[in-house]
Amino acid sequence: MSSGELYDTIGATYTVTRRTEPRIAARIWAALGDGRTVLNVGAGTGSYEPSGRYVTAVEPSALMRAQRPAGAALCVAADAGSLPFEDQSFDAAMAVATVHHWPDPIAGLREMRRVARRVVVFTHDTSDAGWRRRFWLTRDYLPEVADLIVGRPSVTELARAIGARIEPVLIPWDCADGFFEAYWRRPEAYLEENVRRGISVWARVGPDAEQRAVRSLRADLVSGRWAERNRDLVDLDAAELGLRLLIG
Ligand SMILES: C[S@@+](CC[C@H](N)C(=O)[O-])C[C@H]1O[C@@H](n2cnc3c(N)ncnc32)[C@H](O)[C@@H]1O
């Protein structure tokens, strides 16, 4: 199944929990510079698309395209690996929470580099040995996530493909966009079916791992074990869980 097809299967309830997080959007929009024309690759339902600029979106999943709000930017059905645009036809190109789905991320990033003068990518760093241990959900409940990144390029390789610098992005405790790491201080959220359906990781690890992780987390929340193990998180307003902005 291609990644566009994956979202044709799992994307039906995306907008229930996935939306623009304003503090992360501010970082992305600042990184785009003052360019007037912006390409959004892997655009989904349109989160993080800046207003006041001429935005063109690229999104392979028909189900995701269908959920774009009325008045959203023009959206082209295409794949990051083969962008149907002339060289240097945009001031800037952005890709948010999508590169990890592309069959060949380096090829897709080179395409973004080809069509735009500036490239901004919001993704996560899975390259260092401590990555799995950074987040309690993967460390204590869902180690299967490690299998999903085998053979994928590191964040350093992604950055090199577009000549980008790498900036850390901390996740606010009340992050509005319900991506995988968003509920790091709100563990009960992962017990909710709606929350999990907005996060592709749960579909990709499969129902057995999902149900085991949820059962185990629920038990630890009831017994107080989660609170005991993660007491250092309670006073944090933002967490460093490996999210990165690549700006090139
Ligand atoms: C987690 S969603 C992110 C959507 C949006 N950027 C956002 O921040 O809400 C990932 C998106 O990447 C798209 N996608 C998957 N494979 C792709 C590819 N090869 N090229 C472009 N987009 C792809 C999916 O269809 C999906 O809409």
Coordinates of C-alpha atoms and ligand atoms in Angstrom, one line a residue:
M1 CA 0.0 0.0 0.0
S2 CA 1.4 3.4 -0.9
S3 CA 1.4 6.1 1.7
G4 CA -1.2 8.1 -0.2
E5 CA -3.4 5.0 -0.2
L6 CA -2.8 4.6 3.6
Y7 CA -4.4 8.0 4.2
D8 CA -7.3 6.9 1.9
T9 CA -7.9 4.2 4.5
I10 CA -7.1 5.9 7.8
G11 CA -7.8 9.6 7.0
A12 CA -11.6 9.8 7.4
T13 CA -11.5 11.3 10.9
Y14 CA -8.3 13.3 10.6
T15 CA -9.8 16.7 11.4
V16 CA -11.3 15.5 14.6
T17 CA -8.0 15.8 16.4
R18 CA -5.5 17.2 13.8
R19 CA -5.3 21.0 13.3
T20 CA -2.8 23.8 13.2
E21 CA -0.9 24.3 16.5
P22 CA -0.3 28.1 16.5
R23 CA 3.0 28.0 18.3
I24 CA 4.5 25.5 15.8
A25 CA 2.8 27.3 12.9
A26 CA 4.6 30.6 13.9
R27 CA 7.9 28.8 13.7
I28 CA 7.1 27.3 10.3
W29 CA 5.8 30.6 8.9
A30 CA 8.8 32.5 10.1
A31 CA 11.1 30.0 8.5
L32 CA 9.3 30.4 5.2
G33 CA 10.7 34.0 5.1
D34 CA 8.9 36.7 3.1
G35 CA 8.2 34.6 0.0
R36 CA 4.8 35.2 -1.7
T37 CA 4.3 31.8 -3.3
V38 CA 4.4 28.7 -1.1
L39 CA 4.0 25.0 -2.1
N40 CA 2.7 22.7 0.7
V41 CA 3.7 19.1 0.0
G42 CA 1.8 16.3 1.7
A43 CA -0.7 19.0 2.6
G44 CA -3.5 16.8 4.0
T45 CA -6.5 18.8 5.1
G46 CA -4.6 22.1 5.0
S47 CA -3.2 22.5 8.5
Y48 CA -0.3 25.0 8.8
E49 CA -1.0 26.7 5.4
P50 CA -0.2 30.4 5.9
S51 CA -2.7 33.1 5.0
G52 CA -1.7 36.1 3.1
R53 CA 0.4 34.2 0.6
Y54 CA -0.3 32.3 -2.6
V55 CA -0.4 28.7 -1.5
T56 CA -0.5 25.7 -3.8
A57 CA -1.0 22.3 -2.1
V58 CA 0.1 18.8 -3.2
E59 CA -1.7 15.8 -1.6
P60 CA -2.0 12.2 -3.1
S61 CA -4.9 11.0 -0.9
A62 CA -8.4 11.8 -2.3
L63 CA -9.9 11.3 1.1
M64 CA -7.6 13.9 2.6
R65 CA -8.1 16.3 -0.3
A66 CA -11.9 16.0 0.2
Q67 CA -11.6 17.2 3.8
R68 CA -9.9 20.5 2.9
P69 CA -12.1 23.4 4.0
A70 CA -14.0 25.5 1.5
G71 CA -11.7 28.3 0.4
A72 CA -8.5 26.3 1.1
A73 CA -5.6 26.6 -1.3
L74 CA -5.8 24.9 -4.7
C75 CA -4.7 21.3 -4.2
V76 CA -3.0 19.1 -6.8
A77 CA -3.2 15.3 -6.7
A78 CA 0.5 14.4 -6.9
D79 CA 3.3 12.7 -5.0
A80 CA 6.3 14.3 -3.4
G81 CA 8.6 12.2 -5.5
S82 CA 7.5 13.8 -8.8
L83 CA 6.2 17.3 -8.3
P84 CA 4.4 18.6 -11.4
F85 CA 6.0 22.0 -11.4
E86 CA 8.8 23.9 -13.2
D87 CA 12.2 24.4 -11.6
Q88 CA 12.2 27.3 -9.1
S89 CA 8.6 28.0 -9.5
F90 CA 7.9 28.8 -5.8
D91 CA 9.5 31.2 -3.3
A92 CA 9.2 28.5 -0.7
A93 CA 8.1 24.9 -0.2
M94 CA 6.9 23.4 3.1
A95 CA 6.3 19.8 4.3
V96 CA 4.7 19.2 7.7
A97 CA 4.4 15.8 9.4
T98 CA 4.6 14.0 6.1
V99 CA 8.2 13.1 5.1
H100 CA 8.2 9.9 7.1
H101 CA 5.4 8.6 4.9
W102 CA 7.1 9.1 1.6
P103 CA 8.6 6.0 0.0
D104 CA 11.8 7.9 -0.9
P105 CA 12.1 11.0 1.4
I106 CA 15.4 12.1 -0.1
A107 CA 14.0 12.1 -3.6
G108 CA 10.9 14.0 -2.4
L109 CA 13.1 16.6 -0.6
R110 CA 15.2 17.0 -3.7
E111 CA 12.1 17.7 -5.7
M112 CA 11.1 20.4 -3.2
R113 CA 14.6 21.9 -3.5
R114 CA 14.2 21.8 -7.3
V115 CA 10.9 23.7 -7.4
A116 CA 11.4 26.2 -4.6
R117 CA 14.1 28.7 -3.5
R118 CA 13.5 27.9 0.2
V119 CA 12.5 24.6 1.8
V120 CA 11.0 24.1 5.3
V121 CA 10.3 20.7 6.7
F122 CA 8.8 19.8 10.1
T123 CA 9.7 16.2 11.0
H124 CA 11.3 14.2 13.8
D125 CA 14.7 13.0 14.7
T126 CA 14.8 9.2 15.1
S127 CA 18.6 8.9 14.5
D128 CA 20.2 8.8 17.9
A129 CA 20.3 5.8 20.1
G130 CA 18.3 7.4 22.9
W131 CA 15.3 8.3 20.7
R132 CA 13.0 5.5 21.7
R133 CA 13.7 6.2 25.4
R134 CA 12.8 9.9 25.0
F135 CA 9.1 9.4 25.0
W136 CA 7.4 7.3 27.6
L137 CA 4.8 6.0 25.1
T138 CA 7.4 4.3 22.9
R139 CA 9.7 3.4 25.8
D140 CA 7.1 1.7 28.1
Y141 CA 4.2 0.8 25.9
L142 CA 4.9 0.7 22.2
P143 CA 8.4 -0.4 21.4
E144 CA 7.1 -1.6 18.0
V145 CA 7.5 2.0 16.8
A146 CA 11.2 1.2 16.4
D147 CA 10.4 -1.2 13.5
L148 CA 8.7 1.6 11.6
I149 CA 12.0 3.6 11.2
V150 CA 14.3 0.8 10.2
G151 CA 16.0 1.8 6.9
R152 CA 14.6 5.3 7.0
P153 CA 17.0 8.2 6.5
S154 CA 18.2 10.1 9.6
V155 CA 17.2 13.7 10.2
T156 CA 20.8 14.6 9.3
E157 CA 20.5 12.9 5.9
L158 CA 17.2 14.6 5.3
A159 CA 18.7 18.0 6.1
R160 CA 21.8 17.3 3.9
A161 CA 19.5 16.6 0.9
I162 CA 18.2 20.2 1.0
G163 CA 21.2 21.9 2.6
A164 CA 19.2 22.7 5.6
R165 CA 20.0 23.7 9.2
I166 CA 18.2 21.8 11.9
E167 CA 16.3 23.5 14.8
P168 CA 14.6 21.7 17.7
V169 CA 10.9 22.3 18.2
L170 CA 9.6 21.8 21.7
I171 CA 6.0 20.4 22.1
P172 CA 3.8 22.6 24.3
W173 CA 1.9 20.6 27.0
D174 CA -1.4 21.6 25.5
C175 CA -0.5 21.1 21.8
A176 CA -3.6 21.7 19.7
D177 CA -2.4 19.3 16.9
G178 CA -3.0 15.7 18.0
F179 CA 0.1 14.1 16.5
F180 CA 1.9 11.1 18.0
E181 CA 3.8 12.9 20.7
A182 CA 1.3 15.7 21.3
Y183 CA -0.3 14.3 24.5
W184 CA 3.0 13.7 26.4
R185 CA 1.6 15.3 29.5
R186 CA -2.0 14.2 28.9
P187 CA -1.6 10.4 28.9
E188 CA -5.4 9.7 29.2
A189 CA -5.8 11.0 25.7
Y190 CA -4.2 7.9 24.2
L191 CA -7.0 5.8 25.6
E192 CA -9.4 7.6 23.3
E193 CA -10.1 5.9 20.0
N194 CA -10.6 9.2 18.2
V195 CA -7.2 10.4 19.3
R196 CA -5.5 7.2 18.1
R197 CA -7.3 7.3 14.7
G198 CA -5.7 10.6 14.0
I199 CA -2.2 9.2 14.4
S200 CA -0.9 6.9 11.7
V201 CA 1.5 5.1 14.0
W202 CA -1.3 3.2 15.6
A203 CA -2.6 1.8 12.3
R204 CA 1.0 0.9 11.3
V205 CA 1.9 -1.1 14.4
G206 CA -1.4 -3.1 14.0
P207 CA -4.3 -3.9 16.3
D208 CA -2.6 -6.4 18.5
A209 CA 0.2 -4.0 19.6
E210 CA -2.3 -1.1 19.8
Q211 CA -4.7 -3.0 22.1
R212 CA -1.8 -4.3 24.3
A213 CA -0.3 -0.8 24.7
V214 CA -3.7 0.8 25.5
R215 CA -4.5 -1.9 28.1
S216 CA -1.1 -1.5 29.7
L217 CA -1.3 2.3 29.8
R218 CA -4.8 2.2 31.2
A219 CA -3.7 -0.1 34.0
D220 CA -0.7 2.1 34.8
L221 CA -2.9 5.2 35.0
V222 CA -5.3 3.5 37.4
S223 CA -2.6 2.1 39.6
G224 CA -0.5 5.3 39.7
R225 CA 2.5 3.7 38.0
W226 CA 2.5 6.1 35.1
A227 CA 2.4 9.1 37.4
E228 CA 5.2 7.6 39.5
R229 CA 7.5 6.9 36.5
N230 CA 6.8 10.2 34.8
R231 CA 6.7 12.6 37.7
D232 CA 9.4 14.8 36.1
L233 CA 6.9 15.8 33.3
V234 CA 4.2 17.3 35.4
D235 CA 5.9 20.6 35.9
L236 CA 7.1 21.0 32.3
D237 CA 5.3 23.4 29.9
A238 CA 7.0 22.0 26.8
A239 CA 9.0 18.9 26.0
E240 CA 11.9 18.1 23.7
L241 CA 10.8 14.8 22.0
G242 CA 12.9 15.0 18.9
L243 CA 10.7 17.2 16.7
R244 CA 12.8 19.2 14.3
L245 CA 12.4 22.1 11.8
L246 CA 14.7 21.8 8.8
I247 CA 15.3 25.1 7.0
G248 CA 17.2 25.2 3.8
Ligands
LIG1 C1 0.1 13.2 9.0 S1 -0.5 13.8 7.4 C2 0.0 15.5 7.5 C3 -0.8 16.4 6.7 C4 -0.6 17.9 6.9 N1 0.7 18.3 6.3 C5 -0.7 18.3 8.3 O1 0.3 18.8 8.9 O2 -1.8 18.1 8.9 C6 0.5 13.1 6.2 C7 0.1 13.4 4.8 O3 1.2 13.0 3.9 C8 0.5 12.5 2.7 N2 1.5 11.7 1.9 C9 1.7 10.4 2.1 N3 2.6 10.0 1.2 C10 2.9 11.1 0.4 C11 3.8 11.3 -0.7 N4 4.5 10.3 -1.2 N5 3.8 12.5 -1.2 C12 3.1 13.5 -0.7 N6 2.3 13.4 0.3 C13 2.2 12.2 0.9 C14 -0.6 11.7 3.3 O4 -1.6 11.4 2.3 C15 -1.1 12.6 4.4 O5 -2.1 13.6 3.9

